[in-house]
Amino acid sequence: MKKDTIYTFLIILIIGMFSTNFIFFQMNNKTLFGGTTISIITGSILLIKDRVEKRQNKK
């Protein structure tokens, strides 16, 4: 997976969460914070996986 794809996915996920929060229904802060944290952790894992794959392909 390309880095651009990962960043695009994360940006869409985070913007979607916040727009859902403000447009459709008001989530409590714990839910919004938890979802944002999960998306950041998922993105970090995907970026680490991408970096490890690139290092293995160079060898």
The first five atom37 places (N, CA, C, CB, O) and aatype in JSON, in Angstrom:
{
  "aatype": [12, 11, 11, 3, 16, 9, 18, 16, 13, 10, 9, 9, 10, 9, 9, 7, 12, 13, 15, 16, 2, 13, 9, 13, 13, 5, 12, 2, 2, 11, 16, 10, 13, 7, 7, 16, 16, 9, 15, 9, 9, 16, 7, 15, 9, 10, 10, 9, 11, 3, 1, 19, 6, 11, 1, 5, 2, 11, 11],
  "atom_mask": [
    [1, 1, 1, 1, 1],
    [1, 1, 1, 1, 1],
    [1, 1, 1, 1, 1],
    [1, 1, 1, 1, 1],
    [1, 1, 1, 1, 1],
    [1, 1, 1, 1, 1],
    [1, 1, 1, 1, 1],
    [1, 1, 1, 1, 1],
    [1, 1, 1, 1, 1],
    [1, 1, 1, 1, 1],
    [1, 1, 1, 1, 1],
    [1, 1, 1, 1, 1],
    [1, 1, 1, 1, 1],
    [1, 1, 1, 1, 1],
    [1, 1, 1, 1, 1],
    [1, 1, 1, 0, 1],
    [1, 1, 1, 1, 1],
    [1, 1, 1, 1, 1],
    [1, 1, 1, 1, 1],
    [1, 1, 1, 1, 1],
    [1, 1, 1, 1, 1],
    [1, 1, 1, 1, 1],
    [1, 1, 1, 1, 1],
    [1, 1, 1, 1, 1],
    [1, 1, 1, 1, 1],
    [1, 1, 1, 1, 1],
    [1, 1, 1, 1, 1],
    [1, 1, 1, 1, 1],
    [1, 1, 1, 1, 1],
    [1, 1, 1, 1, 1],
    [1, 1, 1, 1, 1],
    [1, 1, 1, 1, 1],
    [1, 1, 1, 1, 1],
    [1, 1, 1, 0, 1],
    [1, 1, 1, 0, 1],
    [1, 1, 1, 1, 1],
    [1, 1, 1, 1, 1],
    [1, 1, 1, 1, 1],
    [1, 1, 1, 1, 1],
    [1, 1, 1, 1, 1],
    [1, 1, 1, 1, 1],
    [1, 1, 1, 1, 1],
    [1, 1, 1, 0, 1],
    [1, 1, 1, 1, 1],
    [1, 1, 1, 1, 1],
    [1, 1, 1, 1, 1],
    [1, 1, 1, 1, 1],
    [1, 1, 1, 1, 1],
    [1, 1, 1, 1, 1],
    [1, 1, 1, 1, 1],
    [1, 1, 1, 1, 1],
    [1, 1, 1, 1, 1],
    [1, 1, 1, 1, 1],
    [1, 1, 1, 1, 1],
    [1, 1, 1, 1, 1],
    [1, 1, 1, 1, 1],
    [1, 1, 1, 1, 1],
    [1, 1, 1, 1, 1],
    [1, 1, 1, 1, 1]
  ],
  "atom_positions": [
    [[0.85, -1.17, 0.0], [0.0, 0.0, 0.0], [0.9, 1.24, 0.0], [-0.96, -0.01, 1.22], [1.88, 1.3, 0.73]],
    [[0.55, 2.21, -0.81], [1.35, 3.43, -0.91], [1.08, 4.35, 0.27], [1.07, 4.15, -2.22], [0.01, 4.32, 0.87]],
    [[2.08, 5.18, 0.59], [1.91, 6.14, 1.68], [0.79, 7.11, 1.39], [3.21, 6.89, 1.94], [0.03, 7.47, 2.28]],
    [[0.69, 7.56, 0.13], [-0.36, 8.51, -0.22], [-1.74, 7.92, 0.05], [-0.24, 8.91, -1.7], [-2.64, 8.61, 0.53]],
    [[-1.91, 6.64, -0.26], [-3.18, 5.98, -0.02], [-3.49, 5.91, 1.47], [-3.17, 4.57, -0.62], [-4.63, 6.12, 1.89]],
    [[-2.47, 5.62, 2.26], [-2.66, 5.53, 3.71], [-3.05, 6.89, 4.28], [-1.39, 5.01, 4.4], [-3.99, 6.99, 5.06]],
    [[-2.32, 7.93, 3.87], [-2.64, 9.27, 4.37], [-4.03, 9.7, 3.93], [-1.6, 10.29, 3.88], [-4.77, 10.29, 4.72]],
    [[-4.4, 9.43, 2.69], [-5.72, 9.78, 2.2], [-6.8, 9.06, 3.0], [-5.86, 9.45, 0.71], [-7.81, 9.67, 3.38]],
    [[-6.6, 7.78, 3.25], [-7.55, 6.99, 4.03], [-7.72, 7.57, 5.43], [-7.09, 5.54, 4.12], [-8.84, 7.71, 5.92]],
    [[-6.61, 7.92, 6.08], [-6.69, 8.46, 7.43], [-7.37, 9.82, 7.46], [-5.31, 8.57, 8.03], [-8.18, 10.1, 8.35]],
    [[-7.04, 10.68, 6.5], [-7.65, 12.01, 6.46], [-9.15, 11.9, 6.25], [-7.02, 12.86, 5.35], [-9.93, 12.59, 6.92]],
    [[-9.57, 11.03, 5.33], [-11.01, 10.85, 5.08], [-11.7, 10.29, 6.32], [-11.23, 9.9, 3.87], [-12.81, 10.7, 6.65]],
    [[-11.05, 9.36, 7.0], [-11.63, 8.76, 8.21], [-11.81, 9.8, 9.31], [-10.74, 7.61, 8.71], [-12.87, 9.86, 9.93]],
    [[-10.78, 10.6, 9.55], [-10.86, 11.6, 10.62], [-11.86, 12.7, 10.27], [-9.48, 12.2, 10.9], [-12.66, 13.1, 11.12]],
    [[-11.82, 13.2, 9.03], [-12.77, 14.24, 8.62], [-14.19, 13.69, 8.66], [-12.44, 14.76, 7.2], [-15.11, 14.4, 9.06]],
    [[-14.38, 12.46, 8.25], [-15.7, 11.83, 8.3], [-16.24, 11.73, 9.71], [0.0, 0.0, 0.0], [-17.42, 11.95, 9.95]],
    [[-15.36, 11.4, 10.64], [-15.79, 11.31, 12.04], [-16.23, 12.66, 12.57], [-14.67, 10.77, 12.9], [-17.28, 12.77, 13.21]],
    [[-15.43, 13.68, 12.32], [-15.78, 14.99, 12.85], [-17.01, 15.57, 12.16], [-14.6, 15.95, 12.69], [-17.83, 16.22, 12.81]],
    [[-17.15, 15.35, 10.85], [-18.34, 15.87, 10.17], [-19.59, 15.11, 10.63], [-18.19, 15.76, 8.64], [-20.65, 15.71, 10.77]],
    [[-19.47, 13.82, 10.86], [-20.59, 13.06, 11.4], [-20.97, 13.59, 12.78], [-20.26, 11.55, 11.48], [-22.15, 13.7, 13.12]],
    [[-19.96, 13.91, 13.55], [-20.21, 14.43, 14.9], [-20.97, 15.75, 14.87], [-18.89, 14.61, 15.65], [-21.9, 15.94, 15.65]],
    [[-20.6, 16.64, 13.99], [-21.2, 17.98, 14.0], [-22.45, 18.11, 13.14], [-20.19, 18.97, 13.55], [-23.28, 18.98, 13.41]],
    [[-22.61, 17.27, 12.11], [-23.75, 17.41, 11.21], [-24.91, 16.52, 11.63], [-23.34, 17.09, 9.77], [-26.04, 17.0, 11.78]],
    [[-24.66, 15.23, 11.83], [-25.76, 14.29, 12.04], [-26.18, 14.18, 13.5], [-25.36, 12.93, 11.54], [-27.35, 14.4, 13.82]],
    [[-25.28, 13.85, 14.36], [-25.63, 13.73, 15.78], [-24.4, 14.05, 16.62], [-26.18, 12.3, 16.11], [-23.26, 13.89, 16.18]],
    [[-24.67, 14.5, 17.81], [-23.6, 14.94, 18.7], [-23.1, 13.74, 19.51], [-24.1, 16.08, 19.65], [-23.78, 13.27, 20.43]],
    [[-21.91, 13.26, 19.17], [-21.3, 12.19, 19.95], [-20.74, 12.79, 21.23], [-20.2, 11.44, 19.14], [-20.36, 13.96, 21.26]],
    [[-20.68, 11.99, 22.28], [-20.01, 12.52, 23.46], [-18.51, 12.53, 23.22], [-20.36, 11.67, 24.73], [-18.01, 11.85, 22.32]],
    [[-17.8, 13.29, 24.0], [-16.37, 13.5, 23.76], [-15.56, 12.22, 23.86], [-15.83, 14.51, 24.73], [-14.56, 12.06, 23.17]],
    [[-15.99, 11.3, 24.72], [-15.25, 10.04, 24.87], [-15.31, 9.22, 23.59], [-15.81, 9.23, 26.05], [-14.32, 8.62, 23.19]],
    [[-16.46, 9.19, 22.95], [-16.62, 8.44, 21.71], [-15.78, 9.05, 20.6], [-18.09, 8.38, 21.29], [-15.09, 8.34, 19.86]],
    [[-15.84, 10.36, 20.47], [-15.07, 11.05, 19.44], [-13.57, 10.87, 19.68], [-15.43, 12.54, 19.4], [-12.82, 10.61, 18.74]],
    [[-13.14, 11.02, 20.91], [-11.73, 10.85, 21.26], [-11.28, 9.41, 21.01], [-11.48, 11.24, 22.72], [-10.18, 9.18, 20.5]],
    [[-12.12, 8.45, 21.38], [-11.78, 7.05, 21.17], [-11.66, 6.7, 19.7], [0.0, 0.0, 0.0], [-10.73, 6.0, 19.3]],
    [[-12.59, 7.19, 18.9], [-12.53, 6.93, 17.46], [-11.32, 7.56, 16.81], [0.0, 0.0, 0.0], [-10.69, 6.96, 15.94]],
    [[-11.0, 8.79, 17.21], [-9.82, 9.46, 16.67], [-8.55, 8.72, 17.08], [-9.76, 10.92, 17.15], [-7.64, 8.57, 16.27]],
    [[-8.5, 8.27, 18.31], [-7.33, 7.52, 18.79], [-7.17, 6.22, 18.02], [-7.46, 7.23, 20.29], [-6.06, 5.86, 17.63]],
    [[-8.26, 5.52, 17.8], [-8.21, 4.26, 17.05], [-7.73, 4.5, 15.62], [-9.58, 3.57, 17.04], [-6.93, 3.72, 15.1]],
    [[-8.22, 5.56, 14.98], [-7.79, 5.83, 13.61], [-6.32, 6.22, 13.55], [-8.65, 6.94, 12.99], [-5.63, 5.85, 12.61]],
    [[-5.83, 6.96, 14.54], [-4.41, 7.32, 14.57], [-3.54, 6.09, 14.8], [-4.14, 8.37, 15.66], [-2.5, 5.93, 14.16]],
    [[-3.96, 5.21, 15.7], [-3.2, 3.98, 15.96], [-3.19, 3.1, 14.72], [-3.79, 3.21, 17.16], [-2.15, 2.55, 14.37]],
    [[-4.34, 2.96, 14.06], [-4.41, 2.16, 12.84], [-3.51, 2.73, 11.76], [-5.86, 2.09, 12.33], [-2.8, 1.98, 11.09]],
    [[-3.52, 4.03, 11.6], [-2.66, 4.67, 10.61], [-1.2, 4.46, 10.91], [0.0, 0.0, 0.0], [-0.4, 4.23, 10.01]],
    [[-0.83, 4.55, 12.18], [0.57, 4.34, 12.57], [1.0, 2.91, 12.26], [0.76, 4.64, 14.06], [2.11, 2.69, 11.76]],
    [[0.14, 1.96, 12.54], [0.46, 0.56, 12.25], [0.62, 0.35, 10.75], [-0.63, -0.37, 12.8], [1.53, -0.35, 10.32]],
    [[-0.26, 0.96, 9.95], [-0.16, 0.82, 8.5], [1.13, 1.44, 7.97], [-1.36, 1.45, 7.82], [1.76, 0.89, 7.07]],
    [[1.52, 2.6, 8.5], [2.76, 3.24, 8.07], [3.98, 2.42, 8.46], [2.86, 4.64, 8.66], [4.92, 2.31, 7.67]],
    [[3.97, 1.84, 9.66], [5.08, 0.98, 10.08], [5.16, -0.25, 9.2], [4.93, 0.57, 11.56], [6.25, -0.66, 8.8]],
    [[4.01, -0.83, 8.88], [3.98, -2.0, 8.0], [4.53, -1.66, 6.62], [2.54, -2.54, 7.87], [5.28, -2.44, 6.04]],
    [[4.17, -0.49, 6.1], [4.67, -0.04, 4.8], [6.18, 0.13, 4.83], [3.99, 1.27, 4.39], [6.87, -0.27, 3.89]],
    [[6.7, 0.73, 5.89], [8.14, 0.95, 6.0], [8.9, -0.37, 6.09], [8.44, 1.82, 7.22], [9.95, -0.52, 5.48]],
    [[8.37, -1.33, 6.86], [9.02, -2.63, 6.99], [9.03, -3.36, 5.65], [8.3, -3.49, 8.06], [10.03, -3.97, 5.29]],
    [[7.92, -3.3, 4.9], [7.87, -3.94, 3.59], [8.88, -3.33, 2.63], [6.46, -3.83, 3.0], [9.51, -4.05, 1.86]],
    [[9.04, -2.02, 2.67], [10.02, -1.37, 1.79], [11.44, -1.79, 2.14], [9.9, 0.15, 1.88], [12.26, -2.01, 1.25]],
    [[11.74, -1.92, 3.44], [13.08, -2.36, 3.85], [13.34, -3.79, 3.41], [13.24, -2.24, 5.37], [14.45, -4.12, 2.98]],
    [[12.33, -4.65, 3.5], [12.51, -6.04, 3.1], [12.68, -6.15, 1.59], [11.32, -6.88, 3.55], [13.4, -7.03, 1.12]],
    [[12.03, -5.29, 0.82], [12.16, -5.32, -0.63], [13.51, -4.82, -1.09], [11.06, -4.5, -1.27], [13.99, -5.23, -2.15]],
    [[14.15, -3.95, -0.32], [15.47, -3.44, -0.68], [16.54, -4.5, -0.54], [15.83, -2.23, 0.17], [17.54, -4.47, -1.26]],
    [[16.35, -5.45, 0.39], [17.36, -6.48, 0.63], [17.38, -7.53, -0.41], [17.15, -7.13, 1.95], [18.18, -8.46, -0.34]]
  ]
}
